[in-house]
Amino acid sequence: MKKIISLLVALLTLAACSDTWNEGSSPSNKNGVEDGGITLTINLPDFSKEELTRAGEKGLTSLNVVAYDNDKNFLLNQKITSWEVVSDGYKVKVPVTDKATMIYLVANAGDLSDTQCKSGLDKAAISGTINTENPVCWGKISVSGLMKENPEISLLRQFAKVNVKYEKTTSSDFKDDNTFELESFQVYEAADKGTIAPKDFDYNAAAVNVPDDASKANSGWQTGETPFYETAAGQAYLIVKGKYNRVESFYKVAFLDNKTKDAMPLLRNHAYTVKITHVNTYGWPTEAEAIKDPYPENRMMVDVKDDNPLVNDMIACKDYHLGVSDQVSGAWDDENIIATVVTTIKNNEKPTFSKSGDWIKGVTVSETITVPDTDGPNSTTGKKYKISIAVDKNEYSEVPRTGKVIVKSGDLTRTITVTQKGKDFKRFDRIVKLVTSSNVGTSEEYNDYFNKFLPGTKGISPKDMQNDIVRNDGLHFGVGTNEFSYLIQKKTGDVVTYGANDDLFKVEEDGANWKVTLNSGADNYDIWIGDFTITYKENGHDIAITYPVYHCGLFHKIDDSNQQPPVDQSHVSGRFYYGVVKVKGNSKTYVMLDRNLGASSDRCYAPGTKALEANKGAIGGYFHIAKAKQDQANAGNLIGNLPQGFTIPENSVFQDIIDGGNLKKETRYTLSGEAYNSVEIITTDNSELPVIYLPATGYVEGEAFRNVTHVSLWTRTLLSGNQGFDTTSPEYGFWYRYLDVYGKICTMSNLRFVSGNAGKNTGTYRAMPIRLVHVL
C-alpha cells in the first residue's frame, strides 16, 4: 500500500535570495541558504506494518542526496551522516550544488555509489533480503519545487508485498462441504532484485522496472505479509499449502486481474491480498506437482486484490496518521463516488471534509470499520471510513472534470482528487448507423455502429493495438476500396464544424440525419485521420460531440473454412479490424495489413515468452493455400472473400522487402530481462506504426506442429522454372514458396501444400498464416 512521506521544508533565511535563485545556477547568497544547504523535516513512517503506522526513531538509517543538472548529468551523491530527531520526524540539511535542477532522496540504501547514480537510479540494482523495517525508499523534487511554500515529496517503497487469507463463502459453483485449513504459502519466480527508482522516475508507473540481469527467486514458506521485488506480469505465482479434508495439499495460484483475468504486473509499493474463497477438491500431493500445474485455480477460487488504490496517500505526525484514496473516479451518471479514509487519531474523533468544485455536493460517511492494532511499538488501533462523495451528473460534456475533497483529522489534512468522466454522446445520445454494401455485419449491428458493430469487431480495442492506439471511437472508411458511409441523427440547432483533413470527407444533411461520406477521389490507399464536431444546445447547455474519421484500415469477415490450426489452438472466424501501413522494399512500396489474416492483435508475439503470452491473437489463422494441384493463375484462390484490393503476396514481395533491408530480426528483452526474438518490418511514409511485427507461428502438417519458433507466411507463388520444377513436371502445382524467418536468417523456402510425390496426393495438408498486401 502506497505511503507518502511528507517533507516539510524549513526555508531558513532564504528571504534575501528567493528572487534570484534559479535552477541550474548558483545561489546568489550561499551563506543565506546555510552554505548551499536547505533544512528539511522528514517524516518517515514505519513501512513494516500493513496499514496503520506512526513515525519511529529507527525508521531512517541512512539518507543520500543525489543531484542532476537539466541535461540529466550526474552532479552530486552526498551521504547525510547526521540528523536531529524532532517531534515531526527528522531534521536534516540537504546540500544544493551548482547547476542542480533535480534532487533525488534515497533512504536506507546504505553505501550508494557514484557509479550507481551516474548510470541512473532507475537502473541502479538492489538485491538480497528485503528489509521491511527500514526499506529502501526513493523520491524526487526539483530545486524550484524546494523554493515553494510548504513543498512535499513522496518517497516510495522499493518492493511489493503479498499476503494470503482464507475466507470461505457459499457458491453454487463450488459444493465444498469438506474443510480446508490454510497453512502457508510461497512466492515463486519473483525477480531476485529490483531498482532504486521506478520506471521513467514516475511515482504512478504502471509498468514494472526490473534490472536486465534479474533472475528468479522463491520466498520460502510464509504465513504472513511477504515482501518481494516488483516482477513482470505472468512470471511470479504462488504455491499454497493447506489441508483439504485433513489431507495435506498444494495449490498453484496465479496473479490474475479479477475483471479481465489478465496477468497482473506486480508493482513496487503495492500490497496484494490473495483471498481464497472456495476450495473445490484436493490439491496436488506434492509441491513439485503443483508447480507443473498448467491450470492455476482449477481446484480453488481466489480473489486477487491490489490494495494500493484504497489508501495510497498518507501523512503522519508523532501521535497519529491520516491516509486517503488520493485518486477516485466515477462515471458521468454516477451520483455518488466512494473513497476511503484511515486515521489513527485518539478518541475515535471523526475526520471532517471540505470540497472544491460546485458539482461536488457533499460528503457523508457511509461505513465505519475498526482496524485492529498490529504487533509492534509503532502501530495503533484506528478507524477506516468509507465516504460517499455526492456529485451532479456530468451529462452535458464529453470532457472529464476534476474536483477535490479535503480531509482533516486533527491537525493533519490530505486531499482526494475526484474525477468524473464525461458523457459519451457518440454512443448514448445519438445512435450512429453504418450504411454499407459489404457482408461484414448484420442489420442489427449496422443500425447501432458504436454499441454493436464496433464491440462485435475483433482487434479494434486499444489493448489489441501497439502503443494502445484508440480505434474504437470514430468512423472508419476502408483503405483501398471503401463501401462505408454513416448516418447520424440530426437535431434542431446542430452546427457542424470541420477539423483535420476536411477536404477528404464531407458531412451533409440527408433528411433527418447527417450523412458522412468520403469526398470524390479519397477512395484510395492513402492513410489519414480527420475529425468533425457537431455542436448544439440542450436544456440551456452547450454540447459538442467530436467524431474522429479514420482512413487507416479496414473491416473484414472470415469463416473458419480451409483452416487447420495446431491442436492447442482453435479456428478463427468473425469480423476483424486490420490497420494498414506502407512498407518500402528494395524496388517497390507495398500497402500491408498490420497483422496476419484472422489476427486480433498487431502486437509482438514470441512463443515461450511469458510477457508476450497475451499477444497470441497476433498469429491469426492457419490456412490451406490449396486443396488440389493448381497452375499459377489460380494459385491461392482457395482463400476466398479477401478484402478488395489486397491479395496473398507473391514470392517477389517478401524477397523485395528482405532485399530492401526492412525485414529484421532483433533480440529484445522483457521487463524481467527475458530475451526473445522480435521479427519486425520497418514501415515507411505516412504510417503511424514505427514497425509491424511478424509473429512466430510455424506451420501445421496434418496434426503435427512444425518449426514453432519460425515466422512462416504463405505466398501464392508456385515453385517453377529455374527455382524448381518445370511446368511440365508432375510436381509442378503442388509446391509453394513461403517466407521463413528463424534465428538471424530471413529467407524464402519451399513447401508442398500436401504430402505425396510424383504428382500423388496422400491427403496430409500443410497450413500456415497469411499476411495480405497491395502493391503500389
Coordinates of C-alpha atoms in Angstrom, one line a residue, residues 72-466:
K72 CA 20.3 14.7 -16.5
N73 CA 24.1 14.8 -15.9
F74 CA 25.1 13.5 -12.5
L75 CA 26.4 16.2 -10.2
L76 CA 26.4 15.0 -6.6
N77 CA 25.9 12.0 -4.4
Q78 CA 26.3 13.0 -0.8
K79 CA 25.5 10.8 2.2
I80 CA 23.9 12.7 5.1
T81 CA 25.7 11.5 8.2
S82 CA 23.7 13.2 10.9
W83 CA 20.2 14.4 11.6
E84 CA 18.2 15.6 14.5
V85 CA 15.2 13.6 15.8
V86 CA 12.3 16.1 16.3
S87 CA 8.7 15.8 17.1
D88 CA 7.7 15.7 13.4
G89 CA 10.4 13.2 12.4
Y90 CA 14.0 14.1 11.3
K91 CA 15.6 17.4 10.6
V92 CA 18.4 17.2 8.1
K93 CA 20.4 19.6 6.0
V94 CA 20.2 18.8 2.3
P95 CA 23.0 20.3 0.1
V96 CA 22.2 22.0 -3.2
T97 CA 25.1 22.1 -5.7
D98 CA 25.7 24.4 -8.6
K99 CA 23.6 23.8 -11.8
A100 CA 21.4 21.3 -10.0
T101 CA 17.8 21.2 -11.2
M102 CA 16.6 17.9 -9.8
I103 CA 17.2 16.4 -6.4
Y104 CA 16.6 12.7 -5.6
L105 CA 16.5 11.4 -2.0
V106 CA 17.3 7.8 -1.3
A107 CA 16.6 6.5 2.2
N108 CA 18.1 3.4 3.7
A109 CA 20.3 2.4 0.7
G110 CA 23.5 2.1 2.7
D111 CA 26.6 2.7 0.6
L112 CA 25.0 4.2 -2.5
S113 CA 27.9 4.6 -5.0
D114 CA 28.6 7.3 -7.6
T115 CA 28.6 4.7 -10.3
Q116 CA 25.1 3.7 -9.5
C117 CA 24.0 7.3 -9.5
K118 CA 25.7 8.0 -12.9
S119 CA 24.0 5.1 -14.6
G120 CA 20.7 6.3 -13.3
L121 CA 18.7 5.4 -10.2
D122 CA 16.1 3.7 -12.4
K123 CA 18.9 1.3 -13.4
A124 CA 20.7 1.0 -10.0
A125 CA 20.0 -2.5 -8.8
I126 CA 19.4 -3.8 -5.3
S127 CA 19.3 -7.4 -4.4
G128 CA 19.3 -9.6 -1.3
T129 CA 16.9 -9.9 1.6
I130 CA 14.4 -7.1 1.7
N131 CA 14.5 -5.0 4.9
T132 CA 10.8 -4.3 5.7
E133 CA 11.6 -2.3 8.9
N134 CA 13.9 0.1 7.2
P135 CA 13.1 -0.2 3.5
V136 CA 14.9 1.4 0.6
C137 CA 12.8 4.4 -0.4
W138 CA 13.1 6.9 -3.3
G139 CA 11.7 10.3 -4.1
K140 CA 12.4 13.4 -6.2
I141 CA 11.9 17.1 -6.1
S142 CA 13.0 19.9 -8.4
V143 CA 15.2 22.7 -7.0
S144 CA 12.4 25.2 -7.9
G145 CA 10.0 22.9 -6.1
L146 CA 12.0 23.3 -2.9
M147 CA 11.6 27.1 -3.2
K148 CA 7.8 26.8 -3.0
E149 CA 5.8 27.2 0.2
N150 CA 5.4 24.0 2.2
P151 CA 6.7 21.7 -0.5
E152 CA 6.1 17.9 -0.2
I153 CA 7.9 15.0 -1.7
S154 CA 6.7 11.4 -1.9
L155 CA 9.1 8.5 -1.1
L156 CA 8.1 5.1 -2.5
R157 CA 9.0 1.7 -1.1
Q158 CA 11.2 -0.3 -3.4
F159 CA 9.3 -3.5 -3.0
A160 CA 5.8 -5.1 -3.1
K161 CA 4.1 -7.2 -0.5
V162 CA 1.6 -10.1 -0.7
N163 CA -0.5 -11.9 1.9
V164 CA -2.8 -15.0 1.5
K165 CA -6.0 -15.4 3.5
Y166 CA -8.8 -17.9 3.5
E167 CA -12.4 -16.7 3.9
K168 CA -14.8 -19.4 2.8
T169 CA -18.1 -18.2 1.3
T170 CA -21.0 -20.0 -0.3
S171 CA -21.1 -20.7 -4.0
S172 CA -23.4 -22.6 -6.3
D173 CA -20.3 -23.4 -8.4
F174 CA -18.3 -24.9 -5.6
K175 CA -20.0 -27.6 -3.4
D176 CA -17.1 -27.8 -1.0
D177 CA -18.6 -29.4 2.1
N178 CA -15.2 -30.6 3.3
T179 CA -13.0 -28.4 5.3
F180 CA -9.8 -26.5 4.2
E181 CA -7.1 -25.2 6.5
L182 CA -4.6 -22.7 5.2
E183 CA -1.1 -23.5 6.4
S184 CA 1.4 -21.4 4.5
F185 CA 2.3 -20.1 1.0
Q186 CA 5.4 -19.4 -1.1
V187 CA 6.1 -16.8 -3.8
Y188 CA 7.7 -18.5 -6.8
E189 CA 9.8 -16.9 -9.6
A190 CA 9.6 -13.3 -8.5
A191 CA 12.5 -11.1 -9.6
D192 CA 15.5 -11.6 -7.3
K193 CA 16.5 -7.9 -7.5
G194 CA 15.0 -4.5 -8.1
T195 CA 15.9 -0.9 -9.0
I196 CA 16.0 2.0 -6.6
A197 CA 13.7 4.2 -8.8
P198 CA 10.6 3.2 -10.7
K199 CA 10.2 3.1 -14.5
D200 CA 10.7 6.6 -16.0
F201 CA 11.1 8.0 -12.5
D202 CA 7.2 8.0 -12.4
Y203 CA 5.6 7.7 -9.0
N204 CA 2.5 6.2 -10.6
A205 CA 4.3 3.9 -13.1
A206 CA 2.0 1.1 -14.2
A207 CA 4.9 -0.9 -15.7
V208 CA 7.5 -2.7 -13.7
N209 CA 11.2 -1.7 -13.7
V210 CA 13.3 -4.8 -13.4
P211 CA 17.1 -5.0 -13.8
D212 CA 18.2 -6.6 -17.1
D213 CA 20.2 -9.2 -15.2
A214 CA 17.5 -10.2 -12.7
S215 CA 16.9 -13.9 -12.1
K216 CA 14.0 -15.6 -10.4
A217 CA 13.7 -16.3 -6.7
N218 CA 11.4 -18.1 -4.3
S219 CA 10.4 -16.7 -0.9
G220 CA 10.3 -19.9 1.1
W221 CA 7.2 -20.8 3.1
Q222 CA 5.4 -17.9 4.7
T223 CA 2.4 -17.3 6.9
G224 CA 2.1 -13.5 6.8
E225 CA 2.9 -10.5 4.7
T226 CA 5.8 -11.3 2.4
P227 CA 7.9 -8.8 0.5
F228 CA 9.3 -9.3 -3.0
Y229 CA 10.8 -7.2 -5.8
E230 CA 8.5 -5.9 -8.5
T231 CA 8.0 -8.5 -11.2
A232 CA 6.7 -8.6 -14.7
A233 CA 3.1 -9.8 -15.4
G234 CA 2.8 -13.6 -15.8
Q235 CA 6.1 -14.5 -14.2
A236 CA 5.5 -15.0 -10.5
Y237 CA 2.9 -17.2 -8.9
L238 CA 2.0 -18.7 -5.5
I239 CA 2.1 -22.2 -4.2
V240 CA -0.4 -22.5 -1.3
K241 CA -0.1 -25.3 1.2
G242 CA -3.1 -26.4 3.3
K243 CA -5.2 -29.3 4.4
Y244 CA -8.3 -30.3 2.5
N245 CA -10.4 -32.8 4.4
R246 CA -7.4 -33.3 6.7
V247 CA -5.1 -34.3 3.8
E248 CA -2.2 -32.0 3.0
S249 CA -2.5 -30.5 -0.5
F250 CA -0.6 -28.0 -2.6
Y251 CA -2.3 -25.5 -5.0
K252 CA -0.9 -23.2 -7.7
V253 CA -2.3 -19.6 -7.8
A254 CA -1.6 -17.0 -10.5
F255 CA -1.8 -13.3 -10.0
L256 CA -4.7 -12.5 -12.3
D257 CA -6.8 -9.4 -12.6
N258 CA -10.3 -10.2 -11.3
K259 CA -12.1 -8.4 -14.1
T260 CA -10.0 -9.1 -17.2
K261 CA -8.4 -12.3 -16.0
D262 CA -5.1 -11.0 -17.5
A263 CA -1.8 -11.5 -15.7
M264 CA -1.1 -8.5 -13.3
P265 CA 2.3 -6.7 -13.3
L266 CA 3.4 -6.8 -9.7
L267 CA 4.4 -3.2 -8.8
R268 CA 6.6 -1.7 -6.1
N269 CA 4.9 -0.1 -3.2
H270 CA 1.7 -2.2 -3.8
A271 CA 0.2 -4.6 -1.3
Y272 CA -1.5 -7.6 -2.9
T273 CA -4.0 -9.7 -0.9
V274 CA -4.9 -13.2 -2.3
K275 CA -8.2 -14.2 -0.7
I276 CA -9.2 -17.9 -1.1
T277 CA -13.0 -18.1 -1.1
H278 CA -13.7 -21.7 -2.2
V279 CA -11.7 -24.9 -2.3
N280 CA -13.2 -27.4 -4.7
T281 CA -11.2 -30.6 -4.2
Y282 CA -7.8 -32.0 -3.1
G283 CA -4.8 -30.2 -4.3
W284 CA -1.6 -31.8 -5.6
P285 CA 0.0 -34.2 -3.3
T286 CA 3.4 -32.5 -3.6
E287 CA 4.8 -29.1 -4.1
A288 CA 6.6 -30.2 -7.3
E289 CA 3.4 -31.4 -8.9
A290 CA 1.6 -28.2 -8.1
I291 CA 4.4 -26.2 -9.7
K292 CA 3.8 -28.0 -13.0
D293 CA 0.0 -27.4 -12.9
P294 CA -0.8 -25.6 -16.2
Y295 CA -4.3 -24.5 -15.0
P296 CA -3.9 -22.4 -11.8
E297 CA -7.0 -22.1 -9.6
N298 CA -8.9 -25.1 -11.2
R299 CA -9.0 -26.6 -7.7
M300 CA -9.8 -23.4 -5.7
M301 CA -11.3 -20.0 -6.3
V302 CA -9.3 -16.9 -5.3
D303 CA -9.8 -13.2 -5.3
V304 CA -6.5 -11.3 -6.1
K305 CA -6.8 -7.8 -4.8
D306 CA -4.3 -4.9 -5.2
D307 CA -4.9 -2.9 -2.0
N308 CA -2.9 0.1 -3.4
P309 CA -5.9 2.0 -4.7
L310 CA -7.7 2.0 -1.4
V311 CA -5.4 4.1 0.8
N312 CA -2.3 5.4 -1.1
D313 CA -1.7 8.9 0.2
M314 CA -0.6 9.0 3.9
I315 CA 0.8 11.6 6.2
A316 CA 1.9 11.2 9.8
C317 CA 2.9 13.2 12.8
K318 CA 4.3 11.9 16.1
D319 CA 1.0 10.7 17.5
Y320 CA -1.2 9.5 14.7
H321 CA -1.6 9.4 10.9
L322 CA -4.1 10.1 8.2
G323 CA -4.5 8.3 4.9
V324 CA -6.8 8.7 1.9
S325 CA -7.6 7.4 -1.6
D326 CA -5.9 10.2 -3.3
Q327 CA -7.4 9.5 -6.8
V328 CA -11.1 8.3 -7.2
S329 CA -13.3 8.5 -10.3
G330 CA -16.8 7.9 -11.4
A331 CA -19.0 7.5 -14.5
W332 CA -20.8 10.5 -16.0
D333 CA -24.1 9.4 -14.5
D334 CA -22.8 8.5 -11.0
E335 CA -24.4 10.4 -8.2
N336 CA -22.0 9.1 -5.5
I337 CA -18.3 8.3 -5.7
I338 CA -16.8 6.1 -3.0
A339 CA -13.4 6.8 -1.3
T340 CA -11.5 5.5 1.7
V341 CA -10.1 7.4 4.7
V342 CA -8.0 6.0 7.5
T343 CA -7.0 7.8 10.7
T344 CA -5.4 6.6 13.9
I345 CA -6.2 9.8 15.9
K346 CA -7.1 9.1 19.5
N347 CA -10.7 9.0 21.0
N348 CA -12.2 7.9 17.6
E349 CA -12.5 11.5 16.5
K350 CA -14.2 11.5 13.1
P351 CA -12.5 13.3 10.2
T352 CA -14.1 16.4 8.7
F353 CA -14.5 17.3 5.0
S354 CA -14.5 20.3 2.7
K355 CA -14.7 20.5 -1.1
S356 CA -13.9 22.4 -4.2
G357 CA -16.0 22.2 -7.3
D358 CA -19.7 23.2 -7.5
W359 CA -20.6 19.8 -9.0
I360 CA -19.5 18.1 -5.7
K361 CA -22.5 18.4 -3.5
G362 CA -21.3 17.0 -0.2
V363 CA -19.5 14.2 1.7
T364 CA -21.0 11.6 4.1
V365 CA -19.6 8.7 5.9
S366 CA -21.3 5.5 4.6
E367 CA -19.4 2.9 6.7
T368 CA -17.0 2.9 9.7
I369 CA -14.6 0.0 10.2
T370 CA -12.4 -0.6 13.2
V371 CA -8.9 -1.5 12.1
P372 CA -7.3 -3.8 14.7
D373 CA -3.9 -3.0 16.3
T374 CA -0.9 -4.7 14.7
D375 CA 2.0 -6.0 16.6
G376 CA 4.8 -3.7 17.5
P377 CA 5.5 -0.4 19.3
N378 CA 4.9 1.8 16.2
S379 CA 1.3 0.7 15.5
T380 CA -2.1 1.6 16.9
T381 CA -5.8 0.9 16.5
G382 CA -7.5 3.2 14.1
K383 CA -10.7 3.7 12.0
K384 CA -11.3 3.2 8.3
Y385 CA -14.1 5.3 6.8
K386 CA -15.8 4.6 3.5
I387 CA -17.0 8.0 2.4
S388 CA -19.7 8.8 -0.2
I389 CA -19.0 11.9 -2.3
A390 CA -22.3 13.2 -3.8
V391 CA -21.9 14.6 -7.3
D392 CA -24.1 16.0 -10.0
K393 CA -24.2 14.0 -13.3
N394 CA -21.8 15.2 -15.9
E395 CA -24.4 14.9 -18.6
Y396 CA -23.6 17.9 -20.8
S397 CA -19.9 17.4 -21.6
E398 CA -17.7 14.8 -23.2
V399 CA -14.8 16.2 -21.1
P400 CA -14.0 14.7 -17.7
R401 CA -14.0 17.1 -14.8
T402 CA -11.9 17.2 -11.6
G403 CA -12.6 18.5 -8.1
K404 CA -11.1 18.0 -4.7
V405 CA -12.2 16.8 -1.3
I406 CA -10.0 18.0 1.6
V407 CA -10.0 15.6 4.6
K408 CA -8.9 16.8 8.0
S409 CA -8.2 14.7 11.0
G410 CA -6.8 16.7 14.0
D411 CA -4.1 18.8 12.6
L412 CA -3.4 16.7 9.5
T413 CA -5.0 17.1 6.1
R414 CA -5.0 15.2 2.9
T415 CA -6.6 15.9 -0.5
I416 CA -8.7 13.5 -2.5
T417 CA -8.8 14.2 -6.2
V418 CA -12.2 13.4 -7.6
T419 CA -12.6 12.8 -11.4
Q420 CA -15.9 12.3 -13.1
K421 CA -15.9 11.1 -16.7
G422 CA -17.9 12.9 -19.4
K423 CA -20.9 11.6 -21.2
D424 CA -20.2 9.6 -24.3
F425 CA -22.7 11.3 -26.6
K426 CA -21.5 9.2 -29.6
R427 CA -22.7 6.0 -28.0
F428 CA -25.6 7.1 -25.8
D429 CA -27.1 10.3 -27.2
R430 CA -27.2 9.8 -30.9
I431 CA -27.3 6.3 -32.4
V432 CA -25.0 6.1 -35.5
K433 CA -26.0 3.9 -38.4
L434 CA -23.5 2.3 -40.7
V435 CA -24.5 2.1 -44.4
T436 CA -22.6 -0.5 -46.3
S437 CA -23.0 -2.9 -49.2
S438 CA -20.5 -5.3 -47.6
N439 CA -21.2 -8.5 -45.7
V440 CA -19.1 -7.8 -42.7
G441 CA -22.1 -7.5 -40.3
T442 CA -25.8 -7.9 -39.6
S443 CA -28.6 -5.3 -40.0
E444 CA -28.8 -5.1 -36.2
E445 CA -25.1 -4.3 -35.9
Y446 CA -25.3 -1.7 -38.8
N447 CA -28.1 0.1 -37.1
D448 CA -26.1 0.7 -33.9
Y449 CA -22.5 1.2 -35.1
F450 CA -20.9 2.3 -31.8
N451 CA -22.7 0.0 -29.4
K452 CA -23.0 -3.2 -31.5
F453 CA -20.8 -3.1 -34.6
L454 CA -17.6 -2.0 -33.0
P455 CA -17.9 -4.2 -29.9
G456 CA -18.5 -7.2 -32.2
T457 CA -15.3 -6.5 -34.0
K458 CA -12.1 -8.3 -33.0
G459 CA -8.8 -6.4 -32.9
I460 CA -10.1 -2.9 -32.6
S461 CA -9.9 -2.2 -28.9
P462 CA -6.8 -0.3 -27.6
K463 CA -5.4 -3.5 -25.9
D464 CA -5.2 -5.1 -29.3
M465 CA -3.1 -2.3 -30.8
Q466 CA 0.5 -1.3 -30.5

